[in-house]
Amino acid sequence: MFKSRSEGNVVYKCTVRLLEDLDVLECEFQPHHKGSFLLDYVCEQLEITEKDYFGLRFVDSAKQRHWLDLAKTIIKQVKDVDPLVLSCRVKFYPADPLRLTNNGKLMMYQQLKRDLRHGRLYCSAGEAAALGALIVQDELGDYDAESHTGEYVSSLKIALRQSDQLEKKAMELHQKREPGQEAVAVYDEFVGIARSLETYGIDPHPVKDHRGTQLYLGINFSGISTFAAGRRTQHFRWPEVHKINFEGKMFIIHLAYSEDRREVKKHTVGFKCPSGAACRYVWRCSIEQMLFFTLPTSQHASVVSGGGFFSWGTKFRYSGRTERELMSEALQALRQQKLNNTSPSKRKAQSVPATPSSPQGDLAEIRYSSLPRSTMSEPLGGCGDHMASSVYCTDNPLPTLETVSEEARKTNGESNDHLSDYYFRDSFDHSSSDGVGGGHAGNISGSASANAHANSAASIIQQQNASNSAKTAKKFSLIQAFVPSFLFVVVVLVVSAVYVLETDSELFAPLRNWPEMICLRYQYYQPLKEFLAKKFGAIF
């Protein structure tokens, strides 16, 4: 990481690697800049409009990968990274990547080609040959018998485990392709084959199950999957995932699913990660993927807490737009384009409000289903399921009445307090001034009125002091009641945990097999027990 001082301003310099290994981009940022500034700059230079699908990734001093948080300052996230090198990668693989446009589709093609070369896009030999032929078509063009002689594919990197048989099959498919095909058609065909694979959009995370078997955890638009020997062994869809948590090195998935639409069953699955930092990274990737592909809008995102009771908690707040927001904007842009292409006379005829008996002709063709969408996405917010495909369904939520009434109530209360106080002071001053201008009887009546108002003011002040003292006493009593209750709950939890871990009763056997209890036993309880045994000798 480089920094330079110019006119009192600190400027940091970093290098961003693109999807092609030799392509880099030099960037500058200041201490107050957030991650969104750097991503916007990179996408602007690459002319990418669908920037929400992309992200910047870096590796810290402990060799742990991280995605740059767009809502936090850059310098706080990469303060121990030197030299500062980031990589621009596809972060969210859409269910239908063909709807990306222009350079967004090109970047998706380059990312999938990179995944194939690094072994992340696992596929059969036939699928690898078909994808390899498309790479040859993109880089070498149409087959030419004069220039393409011998093993001309061997000079290209197609797959991770590239064999002579794979190169021969790729050459045969390349020679059979029709000449004159455009590059966009090659990208679409490549992406179409890649998105049908089980490993599409998967960044494998090494984990172990409860038996110690080595697995790889993958997260994409459909859910969380486990892979063994390149094959998917388990798949937890997002509608089935109730909660995602972690405890130390243990990554925990809480499932809630129903069989035959009857009773809802709950199940917990745990996977052990190589380190605590790797576990937090897997947890955060899972949370981001789930929220991006399932939330209707980013406004529905709340602060997600991770980590158990006996570990340092981690809080995460999702930033950015969701997939359904992007699709809604694309739908609005398509609708606006159709309106702009409509002739003025036809537009004037369509100015009459449409009714169910007389729908608008051109607009009736625009539907939500006309755009590809994730199979796990829900209908657009603000509409029912039966209206999810209608352009007439607009998301204009009414303000919450209770919130408005509370604000109005507070405002009215404050205005009434000010009004009563002003009326009291005005009446007191007015009666006093009237007493000074009158005769003896007027003085007596004015002084009596003044004394009455003074007495009433004193009584009001006493009542306010009494209420304030009562509130103070109430707060004090609540604090006194909270501390013993909290200590009692902690003692009961500790005693219960020790009893469950130490007893051999079959009644608590399922509880002892929970991933949280296993993690608690081997990471906290057993080391603490050994420490106390050394200190106090024969107690244990």
Coordinates of C-alpha atoms in Angstrom, one line a residue:
M1 CA 0.0 0.0 0.0
F2 CA 1.4 3.4 -1.0
K3 CA 0.4 6.8 0.3
S4 CA 1.5 10.2 -0.8
R5 CA 0.9 13.6 0.8
S6 CA -0.1 16.5 -1.4
E7 CA -1.5 19.8 0.0
G8 CA -2.2 18.2 3.4
N9 CA -4.3 15.4 1.9
V10 CA -3.4 11.8 2.2
V11 CA -3.9 9.7 -0.9
Y12 CA -3.5 5.9 -0.9
K13 CA -2.7 3.9 -4.0
C14 CA -3.7 0.3 -4.7
T15 CA -3.7 -2.2 -7.6
V16 CA -6.9 -4.0 -8.7
R17 CA -6.4 -7.2 -10.7
L18 CA -9.0 -7.9 -13.3
L19 CA -10.3 -11.3 -14.5
E20 CA -7.6 -11.6 -17.1
D21 CA -4.3 -12.2 -15.2
L22 CA -2.3 -9.6 -17.1
D23 CA -4.9 -6.8 -16.8
V24 CA -4.6 -4.5 -13.8
L25 CA -6.0 -1.1 -12.8
E26 CA -4.2 1.4 -10.7
C27 CA -6.6 3.2 -8.3
E28 CA -6.3 6.0 -5.6
F29 CA -8.5 6.7 -2.6
Q30 CA -8.4 8.8 0.5
P31 CA -8.9 7.9 4.2
H32 CA -12.6 8.8 4.2
H33 CA -13.5 6.8 1.1
K34 CA -15.6 3.7 1.6
G35 CA -15.5 0.5 -0.3
S36 CA -18.4 1.6 -2.6
F37 CA -16.1 4.4 -3.9
L38 CA -13.5 2.0 -5.1
L39 CA -16.0 -0.5 -6.7
D40 CA -17.8 2.4 -8.4
Y41 CA -14.6 3.6 -9.9
V42 CA -13.5 0.2 -11.1
C43 CA -17.0 -0.5 -12.7
E44 CA -16.9 2.9 -14.3
Q45 CA -13.5 2.3 -15.9
L46 CA -14.7 -1.1 -17.2
E47 CA -18.1 0.3 -18.3
I48 CA -20.1 -2.2 -16.2
T49 CA -23.7 -1.2 -15.5
E50 CA -24.7 -4.2 -13.3
K51 CA -22.1 -3.4 -10.7
D52 CA -24.1 -5.0 -7.8
Y53 CA -23.1 -8.5 -9.0
F54 CA -19.4 -7.7 -8.6
G55 CA -17.1 -7.1 -5.7
L56 CA -13.5 -6.5 -4.7
R57 CA -11.6 -9.2 -2.8
F58 CA -8.3 -9.1 -0.9
V59 CA -6.1 -11.4 1.2
D60 CA -4.9 -10.2 4.7
S61 CA -1.6 -10.9 6.4
A62 CA -2.9 -14.2 7.8
K63 CA -3.7 -15.4 4.2
Q64 CA -7.4 -15.2 4.8
R65 CA -9.6 -13.9 2.0
H66 CA -12.1 -11.1 2.5
W67 CA -14.7 -9.2 0.4
L68 CA -14.3 -5.5 0.7
D69 CA -17.2 -4.1 2.7
L70 CA -18.9 -1.3 0.7
A71 CA -20.3 0.4 3.7
K72 CA -17.0 0.7 5.6
T73 CA -14.0 2.8 5.0
I74 CA -11.3 1.2 2.9
I75 CA -8.3 2.0 5.0
K76 CA -9.8 0.4 8.1
Q77 CA -10.3 -2.9 6.3
V78 CA -6.9 -3.1 4.6
K79 CA -4.6 -1.4 7.2
D80 CA -2.4 -4.5 7.6
V81 CA -2.3 -5.4 3.9
D82 CA 1.0 -4.5 2.2
P83 CA 1.2 -4.3 -0.8
L84 CA -2.4 -3.4 -1.3
V85 CA -3.7 -5.6 -4.1
L86 CA -7.4 -6.3 -4.7
S87 CA -9.1 -8.6 -7.2
C88 CA -12.3 -7.7 -9.1
R89 CA -14.5 -10.8 -9.2
V90 CA -18.1 -11.8 -9.7
K91 CA -19.5 -11.9 -6.2
F92 CA -23.2 -12.9 -6.9
Y93 CA -23.7 -15.3 -9.7
P94 CA -27.3 -14.7 -11.0
A95 CA -29.6 -17.6 -11.7
D96 CA -29.9 -16.3 -15.3
P97 CA -26.6 -14.7 -16.3
L98 CA -27.8 -14.3 -19.9
R99 CA -29.8 -11.2 -18.9
L100 CA -26.6 -9.3 -18.2
T101 CA -25.7 -6.7 -20.8
N102 CA -22.6 -5.6 -22.7
N103 CA -19.5 -5.7 -20.5
G104 CA -21.4 -7.3 -17.7
K105 CA -21.9 -10.4 -19.8
L106 CA -18.3 -10.3 -20.9
M107 CA -17.1 -10.1 -17.3
M108 CA -19.4 -13.1 -16.4
Y109 CA -17.9 -15.1 -19.3
Q110 CA -14.3 -14.3 -18.2
Q111 CA -15.2 -15.2 -14.6
L112 CA -16.7 -18.6 -15.6
K113 CA -13.7 -19.2 -17.9
R114 CA -11.4 -18.5 -14.9
D115 CA -13.5 -20.9 -12.7
L116 CA -13.0 -23.6 -15.3
R117 CA -9.3 -23.1 -15.5
H118 CA -8.9 -23.1 -11.7
G119 CA -11.1 -26.2 -11.1
R120 CA -14.0 -24.5 -9.4
L121 CA -16.4 -25.1 -12.3
Y122 CA -16.3 -28.9 -12.0
C123 CA -17.8 -30.8 -14.9
S124 CA -17.6 -34.0 -17.0
A125 CA -15.1 -34.6 -19.8
G126 CA -17.7 -34.0 -22.5
E127 CA -18.8 -30.7 -20.9
A128 CA -15.2 -29.6 -20.4
A129 CA -14.5 -30.3 -24.1
A130 CA -17.6 -28.3 -25.2
L131 CA -16.5 -25.4 -23.0
G132 CA -12.9 -25.7 -24.2
A133 CA -14.0 -25.5 -27.9
L134 CA -15.8 -22.3 -27.1
I135 CA -12.7 -20.9 -25.5
V136 CA -10.7 -21.8 -28.6
Q137 CA -13.4 -20.2 -30.8
D138 CA -13.2 -17.0 -28.7
E139 CA -9.4 -16.7 -28.7
L140 CA -8.4 -18.2 -32.1
G141 CA -11.5 -17.4 -34.1
D142 CA -12.9 -19.7 -36.9
Y143 CA -11.1 -22.8 -37.8
D144 CA -8.5 -22.3 -40.6
A145 CA -6.9 -25.5 -42.0
E146 CA -3.8 -23.5 -43.1
S147 CA -3.0 -21.7 -39.8
H148 CA -4.5 -24.2 -37.3
T149 CA -2.3 -27.1 -37.8
G150 CA -1.0 -29.8 -35.4
E151 CA -1.9 -29.6 -31.7
Y152 CA -2.9 -25.9 -31.9
V153 CA -5.0 -26.1 -28.8
S154 CA -2.1 -27.1 -26.5
S155 CA -1.0 -23.5 -26.4
L156 CA -4.2 -22.5 -24.7
K157 CA -5.2 -23.0 -21.0
I158 CA -8.6 -24.7 -21.0
A159 CA -9.0 -26.6 -17.8
L160 CA -7.2 -27.3 -14.6
R161 CA -6.4 -30.9 -15.5
Q162 CA -5.8 -30.5 -19.2
S163 CA -5.0 -33.8 -20.9
D164 CA -4.2 -34.7 -24.5
Q165 CA -7.6 -36.4 -24.8
L166 CA -9.4 -33.2 -23.7
E167 CA -7.4 -31.1 -26.2
K168 CA -8.2 -33.5 -29.0
K169 CA -11.9 -33.5 -28.3
A170 CA -11.9 -29.7 -28.0
M171 CA -10.2 -29.4 -31.5
E172 CA -12.8 -31.7 -33.1
L173 CA -15.6 -29.6 -31.7
H174 CA -13.9 -26.4 -32.8
Q175 CA -13.4 -27.7 -36.3
K176 CA -17.1 -28.6 -36.6
R177 CA -18.3 -25.1 -35.6
E178 CA -19.9 -22.9 -38.3
P179 CA -17.7 -20.0 -39.4
G180 CA -18.7 -16.3 -38.9
Q181 CA -20.2 -16.6 -35.4
E182 CA -20.1 -13.4 -33.4
A183 CA -18.3 -13.2 -30.1
V184 CA -21.6 -12.5 -28.2
A185 CA -23.1 -15.7 -29.4
V186 CA -20.0 -17.6 -28.1
Y187 CA -20.3 -15.9 -24.7
D188 CA -24.0 -16.8 -24.5
E189 CA -23.4 -20.5 -25.4
F190 CA -20.5 -20.8 -22.9
V191 CA -22.5 -19.2 -20.1
G192 CA -25.6 -21.3 -21.0
I193 CA -23.6 -24.5 -20.5
A194 CA -21.9 -23.3 -17.3
R195 CA -25.1 -22.2 -15.5
S196 CA -26.6 -25.7 -15.9
L197 CA -23.7 -27.3 -13.8
E198 CA -24.1 -28.0 -10.1
T199 CA -20.9 -26.1 -9.4
Y200 CA -22.0 -22.9 -11.1
G201 CA -21.3 -19.9 -8.9
I202 CA -19.5 -22.1 -6.3
D203 CA -16.4 -20.9 -4.4
P204 CA -15.5 -24.1 -2.5
H205 CA -14.7 -23.7 1.2
P206 CA -12.9 -26.7 2.8
V207 CA -14.7 -28.1 5.9
K208 CA -15.2 -31.3 7.8
D209 CA -18.4 -33.0 8.9
H210 CA -19.0 -34.6 12.3
R211 CA -17.3 -37.8 11.1
G212 CA -14.1 -35.9 10.1
T213 CA -14.8 -36.4 6.4
Q214 CA -13.2 -33.7 4.1
L215 CA -15.9 -31.8 2.3
Y216 CA -16.2 -28.6 0.4
L217 CA -19.0 -26.1 1.1
G218 CA -20.4 -24.1 -1.8
I219 CA -22.9 -21.1 -1.6
N220 CA -24.8 -19.7 -4.6
F221 CA -28.2 -18.3 -5.6
S222 CA -30.1 -21.6 -4.7
G223 CA -28.7 -22.3 -1.3
I224 CA -25.8 -24.1 0.5
S225 CA -24.3 -27.3 -0.9
T226 CA -21.7 -29.8 0.2
F227 CA -19.4 -31.5 -2.4
A228 CA -17.2 -34.6 -2.1
A229 CA -15.0 -35.6 -5.0
G230 CA -16.6 -33.0 -7.3
R231 CA -20.1 -34.3 -6.7
R232 CA -22.9 -32.6 -4.7
T233 CA -23.8 -34.7 -1.6
Q234 CA -26.2 -32.3 0.2
H235 CA -28.2 -29.2 -0.8
F236 CA -29.9 -26.9 1.6
R237 CA -32.2 -24.5 -0.2
W238 CA -32.7 -21.0 1.0
P239 CA -36.4 -21.5 2.0
E240 CA -35.2 -24.4 4.3
V241 CA -32.5 -22.4 6.0
H242 CA -33.9 -20.9 9.2
K243 CA -30.8 -19.4 10.7
I244 CA -27.0 -19.4 10.0
N245 CA -24.6 -19.1 12.9
F246 CA -21.1 -20.0 13.9
E247 CA -19.3 -20.9 17.2
G248 CA -15.5 -20.8 17.1
K249 CA -14.5 -23.0 14.1
M250 CA -18.0 -24.5 13.8
F251 CA -20.2 -23.3 11.0
I252 CA -23.9 -24.1 12.0
I253 CA -27.0 -24.2 9.7
H254 CA -30.4 -24.4 11.4
L255 CA -33.0 -25.9 9.0
A256 CA -36.8 -25.9 9.1
Y257 CA -38.5 -28.0 6.4
S258 CA -41.8 -29.8 6.0
E259 CA -42.4 -33.2 4.4
D260 CA -45.5 -33.6 2.4
R261 CA -46.7 -30.1 3.6
R262 CA -47.5 -31.4 7.0
E263 CA -45.5 -31.1 10.2
V264 CA -42.5 -28.7 10.2
K265 CA -39.3 -30.4 11.2
K266 CA -36.2 -28.7 12.5
H267 CA -32.6 -30.0 12.0
T268 CA -29.2 -28.6 12.8
V269 CA -26.1 -29.3 10.7
G270 CA -22.6 -28.3 11.7
F271 CA -19.3 -28.2 9.7
K272 CA -15.8 -27.5 11.2
C273 CA -13.7 -25.0 9.4
P274 CA -9.9 -24.8 9.4
S275 CA -9.8 -21.7 11.5
G276 CA -12.0 -19.2 13.3
A277 CA -11.3 -16.5 10.7
A278 CA -12.3 -18.9 7.9
C279 CA -15.5 -19.8 9.7
R280 CA -16.4 -16.1 10.0
Y281 CA -15.7 -15.7 6.3
V282 CA -18.0 -18.6 5.4
W283 CA -20.7 -17.3 7.7
R284 CA -20.5 -13.8 6.1
C285 CA -20.6 -15.2 2.6
S286 CA -23.6 -17.2 3.4
I287 CA -25.5 -14.3 4.9
E288 CA -24.7 -12.0 2.0
Q289 CA -25.7 -14.6 -0.6
M290 CA -29.0 -15.4 1.3
L291 CA -30.0 -11.8 1.7
F292 CA -29.1 -10.8 -1.9
F293 CA -31.2 -13.5 -3.5
T294 CA -34.1 -13.7 -1.0
L295 CA -34.8 -10.2 0.3
P296 CA -37.4 -8.1 -1.6
T297 CA -35.5 -4.8 -0.9
S298 CA -32.4 -3.9 1.0
Q299 CA -34.5 -1.9 3.4
H300 CA -35.8 -5.1 4.8
A301 CA -32.2 -6.1 5.9
S302 CA -31.6 -6.0 9.6
V303 CA -28.4 -6.3 11.6
V304 CA -27.4 -10.0 11.6
S305 CA -25.5 -11.3 14.6
G306 CA -23.2 -14.3 14.5
G307 CA -21.2 -16.1 17.1
G308 CA -22.4 -18.0 20.1
F309 CA -22.7 -17.2 23.8
F310 CA -19.1 -18.3 24.5
S311 CA -17.4 -16.5 21.5
W312 CA -17.0 -13.0 20.4
G313 CA -20.1 -12.0 18.5
T314 CA -19.9 -10.6 15.0
K315 CA -22.5 -8.2 13.6
F316 CA -23.1 -7.7 9.9
R317 CA -25.3 -5.1 8.2
Y318 CA -26.1 -5.8 4.5
S319 CA -25.4 -2.9 2.2
G320 CA -26.3 -2.6 -1.5
R321 CA -29.3 -3.6 -3.6
T322 CA -30.9 -7.0 -3.9
E323 CA -31.5 -9.1 -7.0
R324 CA -35.2 -8.3 -7.0
E325 CA -34.5 -4.6 -6.8
L326 CA -32.3 -4.9 -9.8
M327 CA -34.9 -6.8 -11.7
S328 CA -37.5 -4.3 -10.8
E329 CA -35.3 -1.5 -12.2
A330 CA -34.8 -3.5 -15.4
L331 CA -38.6 -3.9 -15.6
Q332 CA -39.2 -0.2 -15.2
A333 CA -36.5 0.6 -17.8
L334 CA -38.2 -1.9 -20.2
R335 CA -41.5 -0.3 -19.6
Q336 CA -40.1 3.2 -20.1
Q337 CA -38.5 2.1 -23.4
K338 CA -41.8 0.7 -24.6
L339 CA -43.5 4.0 -23.8
N340 CA -40.8 6.0 -25.6
N341 CA -41.1 3.9 -28.7
T342 CA -44.9 4.4 -28.7
S343 CA -46.1 6.8 -31.3
P344 CA -47.6 10.1 -30.1
S345 CA -51.1 9.4 -31.4
K346 CA -51.1 6.0 -29.8
R347 CA -49.8 7.4 -26.6
K348 CA -52.6 9.9 -26.5
A349 CA -55.1 7.2 -27.0
Q350 CA -53.5 5.3 -24.1
S351 CA -53.8 8.2 -21.8
V352 CA -57.2 7.0 -20.8
P353 CA -56.9 4.9 -17.6
A354 CA -56.8 1.2 -18.3
T355 CA -59.5 -1.0 -16.8
P356 CA -59.6 -4.8 -16.6
S357 CA -62.0 -4.8 -19.6
S358 CA -59.8 -2.6 -21.7
P359 CA -56.1 -3.3 -21.0
Q360 CA -53.4 -1.3 -22.7
G361 CA -52.1 -3.1 -25.7
D362 CA -48.3 -2.6 -25.6
L363 CA -48.0 -2.5 -21.8
A364 CA -49.9 -5.7 -21.5
E365 CA -47.0 -7.5 -23.1
I366 CA -44.6 -6.3 -20.4
R367 CA -44.6 -8.7 -17.6
Y368 CA -42.3 -9.6 -14.7
S369 CA -42.0 -13.1 -16.1
S370 CA -40.6 -11.6 -19.3
L371 CA -37.3 -11.1 -17.4
P372 CA -35.4 -14.1 -16.2
R373 CA -35.4 -14.4 -12.4
S374 CA -34.0 -16.6 -9.7
T375 CA -36.1 -19.6 -8.9
M376 CA -35.7 -18.9 -5.2
S377 CA -36.8 -15.3 -5.4
E378 CA -40.1 -14.1 -4.0
P379 CA -42.6 -11.9 -5.8
L380 CA -42.0 -8.2 -5.9
G381 CA -42.7 -6.4 -2.7
G382 CA -46.0 -4.6 -2.3
C383 CA -48.0 -7.1 -4.5
G384 CA -49.7 -10.4 -4.0
D385 CA -48.6 -13.6 -5.7
H386 CA -51.3 -13.2 -8.3
M387 CA -50.1 -9.7 -9.2
A388 CA -46.4 -10.5 -9.3
S389 CA -46.3 -10.4 -13.1
S390 CA -48.3 -7.2 -13.6
V391 CA -46.8 -3.9 -14.5
Y392 CA -49.7 -2.1 -12.9
C393 CA -48.5 -3.4 -9.5
T394 CA -46.4 -0.5 -8.0
D395 CA -44.5 -0.7 -4.7
N396 CA -45.7 2.5 -2.9
P397 CA -46.2 1.4 0.7
L398 CA -48.3 3.7 2.8
P399 CA -46.7 5.3 5.8
T400 CA -47.1 3.4 9.1
L401 CA -50.1 5.0 10.9
E402 CA -48.8 4.2 14.3
T403 CA -45.5 5.9 13.7
V404 CA -47.3 9.0 12.4
S405 CA -49.7 9.1 15.3
E406 CA -46.9 8.8 17.8
E407 CA -45.1 11.7 16.2
A408 CA -48.3 13.7 16.1
R409 CA -49.0 12.8 19.6
K410 CA -45.5 13.9 20.7
T411 CA -45.9 17.2 18.8
N412 CA -49.3 17.8 20.2
G413 CA -48.1 17.1 23.7
E414 CA -45.2 19.5 23.3
S415 CA -47.4 22.2 21.9
N416 CA -49.9 21.8 24.7
D417 CA -47.2 22.0 27.3
H418 CA -45.8 25.2 25.8
L419 CA -49.3 26.6 25.4
S420 CA -50.3 25.8 29.0
D421 CA -47.1 27.3 30.3
Y422 CA -47.5 30.4 28.2
Y423 CA -51.1 30.8 29.2
F424 CA -50.2 30.4 32.9
R425 CA -47.4 33.0 32.7
D426 CA -49.6 35.4 30.6
S427 CA -52.5 35.2 32.9
F428 CA -50.3 35.7 36.0
D429 CA -48.6 38.8 34.5
H430 CA -51.9 40.2 33.2
S431 CA -53.6 39.9 36.6
S432 CA -50.6 41.6 38.3
S433 CA -50.6 44.5 35.8
D434 CA -54.3 44.9 36.3
G435 CA -53.8 45.1 40.1
V436 CA -51.3 47.9 39.8
G437 CA -53.6 50.1 37.6
G438 CA -56.8 49.7 39.9
G439 CA -57.9 51.1 43.4
H440 CA -57.6 49.5 46.9
A441 CA -60.1 46.9 46.2
G442 CA -58.4 46.1 42.9
N443 CA -55.1 45.8 44.8
I444 CA -56.6 43.4 47.3
S445 CA -58.3 41.3 44.5
G446 CA -55.1 41.5 42.4
S447 CA -52.9 40.4 45.3
A448 CA -55.4 37.6 46.2
S449 CA -55.4 36.5 42.6
A450 CA -51.6 36.6 42.5
N451 CA -51.3 34.6 45.7
A452 CA -53.7 32.0 44.2
H453 CA -51.7 31.7 41.0
A454 CA -48.5 31.5 43.0
N455 CA -49.9 28.8 45.2
S456 CA -51.1 26.9 42.1
A457 CA -47.6 27.3 40.5
A458 CA -46.0 26.0 43.6
S459 CA -48.3 23.0 43.7
I460 CA -47.5 22.2 40.0
I461 CA -43.8 22.4 40.7
Q462 CA -44.1 20.1 43.7
Q463 CA -46.1 17.6 41.6
Q464 CA -43.4 17.7 38.9
N465 CA -40.6 17.2 41.5
A466 CA -42.6 14.3 43.0
S467 CA -43.1 12.6 39.6
N468 CA -39.4 13.0 38.8
S469 CA -38.3 11.5 42.1
A470 CA -40.8 8.7 41.6
K471 CA -39.2 8.0 38.1
T472 CA -35.8 8.0 39.6
A473 CA -36.8 5.6 42.3
K474 CA -38.5 3.4 39.8
K475 CA -35.3 3.3 37.6
F476 CA -33.2 2.5 40.6
S477 CA -35.5 -0.3 41.7
L478 CA -35.4 -1.8 38.2
I479 CA -31.6 -1.8 38.2
Q480 CA -31.6 -3.5 41.6
A481 CA -34.0 -6.1 40.4
F482 CA -32.1 -6.8 37.1
V483 CA -28.6 -7.5 38.5
P484 CA -29.7 -10.4 40.9
S485 CA -31.9 -11.8 38.1
F486 CA -29.1 -11.7 35.6
L487 CA -26.6 -13.4 38.0
F488 CA -29.2 -16.0 38.9
V489 CA -29.8 -16.9 35.2
V490 CA -26.0 -17.1 34.6
V491 CA -25.5 -19.4 37.5
V492 CA -28.4 -21.7 36.4
L493 CA -27.0 -21.9 32.9
V494 CA -23.5 -22.7 34.0
V495 CA -24.8 -25.4 36.4
S496 CA -27.1 -26.9 33.8
A497 CA -24.3 -27.0 31.2
V498 CA -21.9 -28.7 33.6
Y499 CA -24.5 -31.2 34.6
V500 CA -25.3 -32.0 31.0
L501 CA -21.7 -32.4 30.0
E502 CA -20.7 -34.5 33.0
T503 CA -23.7 -36.8 33.4
D504 CA -23.9 -40.1 31.4
S505 CA -27.7 -40.1 31.3
E506 CA -29.2 -41.2 28.0
L507 CA -31.8 -38.5 28.5
F508 CA -29.3 -35.8 27.6
A509 CA -27.5 -37.8 24.8
P510 CA -29.2 -35.9 21.9
L511 CA -28.4 -32.6 23.6
R512 CA -24.7 -33.5 24.0
N513 CA -24.5 -34.3 20.3
W514 CA -25.6 -30.8 19.2
P515 CA -22.8 -29.0 17.3
E516 CA -23.0 -26.1 19.9
M517 CA -22.5 -28.5 22.8
I518 CA -19.6 -30.3 21.0
C519 CA -17.9 -27.0 20.4
L520 CA -18.5 -25.9 23.9
R521 CA -17.1 -29.1 25.3
Y522 CA -13.8 -29.3 23.3
Q523 CA -13.0 -25.6 22.9
Y524 CA -14.0 -24.1 26.3
Y525 CA -15.2 -26.6 28.9
Q526 CA -12.4 -29.2 28.6
P527 CA -9.5 -26.7 28.6
L528 CA -11.1 -24.8 31.6
K529 CA -11.5 -28.1 33.4
E530 CA -7.9 -29.1 32.9
F531 CA -6.7 -25.6 34.0
L532 CA -8.7 -25.8 37.2
A533 CA -7.5 -29.4 37.8
K534 CA -3.9 -28.2 37.7
K535 CA -4.7 -25.3 40.0
F536 CA -6.8 -27.0 42.6
G537 CA -5.4 -30.5 42.4
A538 CA -7.8 -33.1 43.7
I539 CA -11.0 -31.1 43.2
F540 CA -11.7 -32.7 39.8

